[in-house]
mmCIF file of C-alpha atoms and ligand atoms in Angstrom:
data_model
loop_
_atom_site.group_PDB
_atom_site.id
_atom_site.type_symbol
_atom_site.label_atom_id
_atom_site.label_comp_id
_atom_site.label_asym_id
_atom_site.label_seq_id
_atom_site.Cartn_x
_atom_site.Cartn_y
_atom_site.Cartn_z
ATOM 1 C CA MET A 1 -2.791 -13.546 12.780
ATOM 2 C CA THR A 2 -5.817 -15.024 14.760
ATOM 3 C CA ARG A 3 -7.073 -18.168 12.394
ATOM 4 C CA THR A 4 -10.670 -18.530 12.212
ATOM 5 C CA ARG A 5 -12.517 -20.822 14.587
ATOM 6 C CA VAL A 6 -14.515 -23.799 12.874
ATOM 7 C CA SER A 7 -16.225 -26.189 13.449
ATOM 8 C CA LEU A 8 -15.626 -29.532 11.681
ATOM 9 C CA THR A 9 -18.345 -31.574 13.623
ATOM 10 C CA ARG A 10 -21.793 -32.329 12.721
ATOM 11 C CA PRO A 11 -24.628 -30.408 14.007
ATOM 12 C CA ALA A 12 -25.923 -32.549 17.146
ATOM 13 C CA GLN A 13 -29.990 -33.711 16.979
ATOM 14 C CA GLY A 14 -32.176 -31.014 17.406
ATOM 15 C CA VAL A 15 -29.490 -28.110 16.332
ATOM 16 C CA SER A 16 -30.599 -26.514 13.263
ATOM 17 C CA LYS A 17 -28.536 -27.178 10.354
ATOM 18 C CA LYS A 18 -28.630 -23.775 8.547
ATOM 19 C CA ILE A 19 -25.821 -21.551 8.706
ATOM 20 C CA GLY A 20 -26.199 -17.495 7.705
ATOM 21 C CA ILE A 21 -23.056 -16.318 5.600
ATOM 22 C CA TYR A 22 -23.341 -12.942 5.568
ATOM 23 C CA GLY A 23 -20.796 -10.915 3.581
ATOM 24 C CA GLY A 24 -20.338 -6.713 3.444
ATOM 25 C CA THR A 25 -17.518 -4.324 3.482
ATOM 26 C CA PHE A 26 -19.153 -3.373 6.420
ATOM 27 C CA ASP A 27 -17.348 0.127 6.516
ATOM 28 C CA PRO A 28 -19.115 0.329 9.300
ATOM 29 C CA ILE A 29 -21.336 -2.392 10.606
ATOM 30 C CA HIS A 30 -25.009 -0.408 11.435
ATOM 31 C CA TYR A 31 -27.915 -1.164 12.546
ATOM 32 C CA GLY A 32 -29.450 -1.642 9.254
ATOM 33 C CA HIS A 33 -26.791 -4.519 8.661
ATOM 34 C CA LEU A 34 -27.802 -5.698 12.546
ATOM 35 C CA ARG A 35 -31.720 -5.939 12.740
ATOM 36 C CA PRO A 36 -32.178 -7.359 9.248
ATOM 37 C CA ALA A 37 -29.576 -10.201 10.152
ATOM 38 C CA LEU A 38 -31.145 -10.896 13.631
ATOM 39 C CA ASP A 39 -34.848 -10.998 11.919
ATOM 40 C CA ALA A 40 -33.564 -13.279 9.043
ATOM 41 C CA MET A 41 -31.741 -15.468 12.158
ATOM 42 C CA HIS A 42 -34.901 -16.115 13.524
ATOM 43 C CA GLN A 43 -37.467 -16.308 10.921
ATOM 44 C CA LEU A 44 -35.555 -18.964 8.925
ATOM 45 C CA GLY A 45 -34.153 -20.588 12.041
ATOM 46 C CA LEU A 46 -30.381 -20.552 11.426
ATOM 47 C CA SER A 47 -28.297 -21.514 14.280
ATOM 48 C CA GLN A 48 -25.804 -18.257 13.504
ATOM 49 C CA VAL A 49 -25.228 -15.530 11.171
ATOM 50 C CA ARG A 50 -21.074 -15.210 10.227
ATOM 51 C CA PHE A 51 -20.526 -11.813 9.205
ATOM 52 C CA VAL A 52 -18.171 -12.002 6.946
ATOM 53 C CA PRO A 53 -15.582 -8.603 6.059
ATOM 54 C CA CYS A 54 -14.220 -8.814 2.570
ATOM 55 C CA TYR A 55 -10.765 -8.463 2.136
ATOM 56 C CA GLN A 56 -10.454 -6.833 -1.112
ATOM 57 C CA PRO A 57 -14.471 -5.849 -2.317
ATOM 58 C CA VAL A 58 -14.785 -6.860 -6.099
ATOM 59 C CA HIS A 59 -17.975 -4.885 -7.453
ATOM 60 C CA ARG A 60 -16.897 -1.508 -5.372
ATOM 61 C CA ASP A 61 -14.332 0.806 -4.252
ATOM 62 C CA GLN A 62 -11.851 -0.395 -1.884
ATOM 63 C CA PRO A 63 -13.002 0.611 1.640
ATOM 64 C CA SER A 64 -10.527 3.790 3.003
ATOM 65 C CA THR A 65 -10.817 1.363 5.873
ATOM 66 C CA SER A 66 -8.431 -1.630 7.076
ATOM 67 C CA SER A 67 -9.632 -4.840 7.761
ATOM 68 C CA ALA A 68 -8.243 -5.116 11.083
ATOM 69 C CA LEU A 69 -10.705 -1.973 12.198
ATOM 70 C CA ARG A 70 -13.783 -3.006 9.817
ATOM 71 C CA CYS A 71 -13.200 -6.379 12.046
ATOM 72 C CA GLN A 72 -13.000 -4.365 15.401
ATOM 73 C CA MET A 73 -16.143 -2.835 15.344
ATOM 74 C CA LEU A 74 -17.801 -5.732 13.583
ATOM 75 C CA GLN A 75 -17.014 -7.501 16.704
ATOM 76 C CA ALA A 76 -17.868 -4.468 19.173
ATOM 77 C CA ALA A 77 -21.262 -4.508 16.801
ATOM 78 C CA ILE A 78 -22.096 -8.208 17.758
ATOM 79 C CA ALA A 79 -20.541 -8.981 20.742
ATOM 80 C CA HIS A 80 -23.329 -9.358 22.829
ATOM 81 C CA GLN A 81 -25.575 -11.158 20.470
ATOM 82 C CA PRO A 82 -25.789 -14.808 21.127
ATOM 83 C CA GLY A 83 -25.310 -16.703 17.060
ATOM 84 C CA PHE A 84 -23.721 -13.698 15.461
ATOM 85 C CA GLU A 85 -20.004 -14.131 14.929
ATOM 86 C CA LEU A 86 -17.330 -12.883 12.933
ATOM 87 C CA GLU A 87 -15.917 -14.877 10.270
ATOM 88 C CA ARG A 88 -12.254 -13.436 9.135
ATOM 89 C CA CYS A 89 -11.644 -16.143 5.643
ATOM 90 C CA GLU A 90 -11.940 -13.394 3.552
ATOM 91 C CA ILE A 91 -9.197 -11.484 5.462
ATOM 92 C CA GLU A 92 -7.039 -14.521 5.952
ATOM 93 C CA ARG A 93 -7.438 -15.287 2.406
ATOM 94 C CA GLN A 94 -6.290 -12.109 1.274
ATOM 95 C CA GLY A 95 -6.411 -11.063 -3.008
ATOM 96 C CA PRO A 96 -10.161 -10.697 -4.680
ATOM 97 C CA SER A 97 -13.135 -11.640 -1.946
ATOM 98 C CA PHE A 98 -14.975 -13.518 -4.639
ATOM 99 C CA MET A 99 -18.285 -14.758 -2.567
ATOM 100 C CA VAL A 100 -18.268 -18.294 -4.357
ATOM 101 C CA ASP A 101 -14.679 -19.115 -3.034
ATOM 102 C CA THR A 102 -15.815 -18.077 0.312
ATOM 103 C CA LEU A 103 -18.973 -20.920 0.495
ATOM 104 C CA ARG A 104 -16.770 -23.424 -1.152
ATOM 105 C CA PHE A 105 -14.238 -22.625 2.072
ATOM 106 C CA LEU A 106 -16.720 -22.698 4.499
ATOM 107 C CA LYS A 107 -18.713 -25.864 2.944
ATOM 108 C CA THR A 108 -15.246 -27.793 4.166
ATOM 109 C CA GLN A 109 -15.896 -26.060 7.760
ATOM 110 C CA TYR A 110 -19.378 -27.021 8.007
ATOM 111 C CA ILE A 111 -19.675 -30.160 7.013
ATOM 112 C CA GLY A 112 -23.332 -31.917 6.639
ATOM 113 C CA GLN A 113 -25.046 -27.755 7.413
ATOM 114 C CA ASP A 114 -26.764 -26.093 4.964
ATOM 115 C CA LEU A 115 -25.428 -21.966 4.145
ATOM 116 C CA VAL A 116 -27.839 -19.628 3.294
ATOM 117 C CA LEU A 117 -26.221 -16.709 2.249
ATOM 118 C CA LEU A 118 -27.699 -13.252 3.441
ATOM 119 C CA MET A 119 -27.944 -9.988 1.497
ATOM 120 C CA GLY A 120 -29.863 -7.182 0.678
ATOM 121 C CA SER A 121 -32.527 -6.140 -2.067
ATOM 122 C CA ASP A 122 -29.216 -3.978 -3.370
ATOM 123 C CA ALA A 123 -26.775 -6.280 -3.942
ATOM 124 C CA PHE A 124 -29.319 -9.511 -4.965
ATOM 125 C CA SER A 125 -29.973 -7.071 -7.952
ATOM 126 C CA ARG A 126 -26.217 -7.412 -9.051
ATOM 127 C CA PHE A 127 -26.020 -10.868 -8.380
ATOM 128 C CA LEU A 128 -25.940 -12.177 -11.978
ATOM 129 C CA SER A 129 -22.673 -10.030 -11.742
ATOM 130 C CA TRP A 130 -21.156 -12.122 -9.010
ATOM 131 C CA ARG A 131 -18.315 -14.280 -10.184
ATOM 132 C CA ASP A 132 -19.680 -17.928 -10.497
ATOM 133 C CA SER A 133 -23.143 -16.894 -9.585
ATOM 134 C CA SER A 134 -25.141 -20.448 -10.788
ATOM 135 C CA GLY A 135 -21.932 -22.128 -8.381
ATOM 136 C CA ILE A 136 -22.456 -19.823 -5.790
ATOM 137 C CA LEU A 137 -26.362 -21.450 -6.211
ATOM 138 C CA ASP A 138 -24.858 -24.971 -6.164
ATOM 139 C CA LEU A 139 -23.271 -24.358 -2.336
ATOM 140 C CA ALA A 140 -26.063 -22.365 -0.905
ATOM 141 C CA ASN A 141 -29.559 -20.962 -0.193
ATOM 142 C CA LEU A 142 -30.027 -16.981 -1.010
ATOM 143 C CA ALA A 143 -32.103 -15.170 1.649
ATOM 144 C CA VAL A 144 -32.793 -11.540 0.234
ATOM 145 C CA MET A 145 -33.645 -8.998 2.947
ATOM 146 C CA HIS A 146 -35.652 -5.509 1.767
ATOM 147 C CA ARG A 147 -33.464 -3.091 1.791
ATOM 148 C CA PRO A 148 -35.872 0.756 1.881
ATOM 149 C CA GLY A 149 -35.824 1.866 -1.766
ATOM 150 C CA GLU A 150 -35.374 -1.288 -3.207
ATOM 151 C CA SER A 151 -37.645 -3.470 -5.136
ATOM 152 C CA LEU A 152 -37.110 -7.074 -6.699
ATOM 153 C CA PRO A 153 -36.508 -7.360 -10.345
ATOM 154 C CA GLN A 154 -39.759 -7.915 -12.432
ATOM 155 C CA GLN A 155 -38.169 -8.716 -15.512
ATOM 156 C CA GLY A 156 -34.677 -9.665 -17.109
ATOM 157 C CA GLU A 157 -32.637 -12.781 -16.607
ATOM 158 C CA LEU A 158 -32.457 -11.881 -12.783
ATOM 159 C CA ALA A 159 -36.466 -11.494 -12.507
ATOM 160 C CA GLN A 160 -36.618 -15.750 -14.608
ATOM 161 C CA LEU A 161 -34.129 -16.481 -12.404
ATOM 162 C CA LEU A 162 -36.552 -15.596 -8.750
ATOM 163 C CA HIS A 163 -39.229 -17.221 -10.769
ATOM 164 C CA GLN A 164 -37.349 -20.379 -10.723
ATOM 165 C CA ARG A 165 -35.898 -20.447 -7.895
ATOM 166 C CA LEU A 166 -38.322 -18.717 -5.565
ATOM 167 C CA THR A 167 -39.787 -20.498 -2.444
ATOM 168 C CA THR A 168 -41.194 -20.128 0.822
ATOM 169 C CA LYS A 169 -39.822 -22.489 2.810
ATOM 170 C CA LEU A 170 -36.284 -23.445 2.754
ATOM 171 C CA ASN A 171 -36.132 -27.367 2.088
ATOM 172 C CA GLN A 172 -33.420 -28.180 -0.304
ATOM 173 C CA SER A 173 -29.771 -27.487 0.918
ATOM 174 C CA ALA A 174 -28.716 -25.154 -1.984
ATOM 175 C CA GLY A 175 -30.158 -23.404 -4.455
ATOM 176 C CA GLN A 176 -33.332 -22.012 -3.350
ATOM 177 C CA ILE A 177 -34.086 -18.115 -2.653
ATOM 178 C CA ILE A 178 -36.231 -16.931 -0.185
ATOM 179 C CA GLU A 179 -37.425 -13.309 0.535
ATOM 180 C CA VAL A 180 -37.047 -12.576 4.003
ATOM 181 C CA GLU A 181 -39.489 -9.635 5.458
ATOM 182 C CA VAL A 182 -36.969 -7.709 7.281
ATOM 183 C CA THR A 183 -37.347 -4.279 9.783
ATOM 184 C CA GLN A 184 -37.158 -1.460 7.546
ATOM 185 C CA LEU A 185 -33.859 0.714 8.461
ATOM 186 C CA ASP A 186 -32.884 3.555 5.773
ATOM 187 C CA VAL A 187 -28.890 3.417 7.102
ATOM 188 C CA SER A 188 -26.140 2.913 5.294
ATOM 189 C CA SER A 189 -22.346 3.119 5.937
ATOM 190 C CA THR A 190 -22.150 5.683 2.939
ATOM 191 C CA GLN A 191 -24.736 7.850 5.230
ATOM 192 C CA ILE A 192 -22.375 7.332 8.420
ATOM 193 C CA ARG A 193 -18.802 8.578 7.169
ATOM 194 C CA HIS A 194 -20.417 11.376 5.309
ATOM 195 C CA LEU A 195 -22.369 12.545 8.796
ATOM 196 C CA VAL A 196 -18.732 11.749 10.450
ATOM 197 C CA GLN A 197 -17.480 14.223 7.904
ATOM 198 C CA GLN A 198 -20.038 16.661 8.657
ATOM 199 C CA GLY A 199 -19.729 16.312 12.084
ATOM 200 C CA VAL A 200 -23.012 15.159 12.496
ATOM 201 C CA PRO A 201 -23.761 12.871 15.834
ATOM 202 C CA ILE A 202 -23.780 8.816 14.298
ATOM 203 C CA GLU A 203 -25.548 7.852 17.372
ATOM 204 C CA PHE A 204 -28.537 4.922 16.895
ATOM 205 C CA LEU A 205 -27.650 4.707 13.733
ATOM 206 C CA THR A 206 -24.849 1.946 14.794
ATOM 207 C CA PRO A 207 -23.933 0.589 18.346
ATOM 208 C CA ARG A 208 -21.857 2.275 21.116
ATOM 209 C CA GLY A 209 -18.749 0.435 20.264
ATOM 210 C CA VAL A 210 -18.399 1.101 16.279
ATOM 211 C CA ILE A 211 -18.851 5.117 17.227
ATOM 212 C CA GLU A 212 -16.062 4.327 20.012
ATOM 213 C CA THR A 213 -13.542 2.802 17.692
ATOM 214 C CA ILE A 214 -14.886 5.401 14.642
ATOM 215 C CA LYS A 215 -13.802 8.465 17.413
ATOM 216 C CA GLN A 216 -10.836 6.728 18.688
ATOM 217 C CA ASN A 217 -8.976 6.036 15.624
ATOM 218 C CA LYS A 218 -10.396 9.400 13.398
ATOM 219 C CA LEU A 219 -12.081 7.593 11.285
ATOM 220 C CA TYR A 220 -14.035 8.943 8.068
ATOM 221 C CA ILE A 221 -12.706 12.665 8.929
HETATM 222 P P1 ATP B 301 -21.986 1.231 1.420
HETATM 223 O O1 ATP B 301 -23.084 2.680 1.824
HETATM 224 O O2 ATP B 301 -20.452 1.670 1.756
HETATM 225 O O3 ATP B 301 -22.276 0.964 0.117
HETATM 226 P P2 ATP B 301 -23.639 -0.536 2.676
HETATM 227 O O4 ATP B 301 -24.320 0.249 3.970
HETATM 228 O O5 ATP B 301 -24.478 -0.831 1.532
HETATM 229 O O6 ATP B 301 -22.446 0.128 2.652
HETATM 230 P P3 ATP B 301 -22.454 -3.393 2.742
HETATM 231 O O7 ATP B 301 -21.281 -3.659 4.023
HETATM 232 O O8 ATP B 301 -21.863 -2.672 1.574
HETATM 233 O O9 ATP B 301 -23.112 -1.619 3.650
HETATM 234 O O10 ATP B 301 -23.712 -4.164 2.692
HETATM 235 C C1 ATP B 301 -23.306 -5.737 3.015
HETATM 236 C C2 ATP B 301 -24.761 -6.130 3.112
HETATM 237 O O11 ATP B 301 -25.595 -5.694 4.035
HETATM 238 C C3 ATP B 301 -25.401 -5.862 1.605
HETATM 239 O O12 ATP B 301 -25.582 -7.158 1.096
HETATM 240 C C4 ATP B 301 -26.758 -5.034 1.673
HETATM 241 O O13 ATP B 301 -27.175 -4.991 0.497
HETATM 242 C C5 ATP B 301 -27.067 -5.229 3.238
HETATM 243 N N1 ATP B 301 -27.456 -3.838 3.667
HETATM 244 C C6 ATP B 301 -26.512 -2.569 4.032
HETATM 245 N N2 ATP B 301 -27.469 -1.720 4.682
HETATM 246 C C7 ATP B 301 -28.639 -2.734 4.765
HETATM 247 C C8 ATP B 301 -29.864 -1.868 5.100
HETATM 248 N N3 ATP B 301 -30.120 -0.705 5.521
HETATM 249 N N4 ATP B 301 -31.273 -2.604 5.198
HETATM 250 C C9 ATP B 301 -30.930 -4.213 4.792
HETATM 251 N N5 ATP B 301 -29.658 -4.910 4.293
HETATM 252 C C10 ATP B 301 -28.728 -3.800 3.723
#
């Protein structure tokens, strides 16, 4: 099994200390993941975005596609984008993919660097149901990317958390929440899986390498 390549060194002077961590099922990855991740990397000054495909999602159905093929599609999608990296730690760890465990692990690998957990607004709306959400905020800042059709909570416990933690500039190593203006692309993996099943082309919704992997492995039919 390929081991995750890690940096145990501190960042060089002048290099951004902030690393984006972008978890998901990525079944398959699509432009609605990729372009917002690039927007976030640029706007927040992240040195890299590490895409973390989950092994066993804990808040949704298990993916029908193997971890290996989801990684293959992800790798094909990010191959030519500097700063985008595949992070296999949840797959290597196996078992339920709790983000708090992932961040705890990554903190030991990227010493002296700040983690910024990227998530779409739909994922953020469920954030308080994640295992040890306060532990997550002790380990990382959150960057919430607006997703078409979703809005941020206006009332309740999550709105209160947002009120307490929202910032327009990340200036602490963890515990802050920032909203990132991202390109609005109404694409989802569910939509792509349905289109493939119906025999409808998925060109321009996801990169060519992803489409080739889907075709070669007869995924989603
Ligand atoms: P599915 O349709 O299978 O639920 P998905 O398209 O929502 O999948 P996931 O892999 O579940 O993709 O999502 C990973 C992360 O990407 C989540 O934080 C989610 O909010 C975010 N995300 C997915 N699609 C978009 C999009 N179009 N715009 C912004 N964020 C997105």
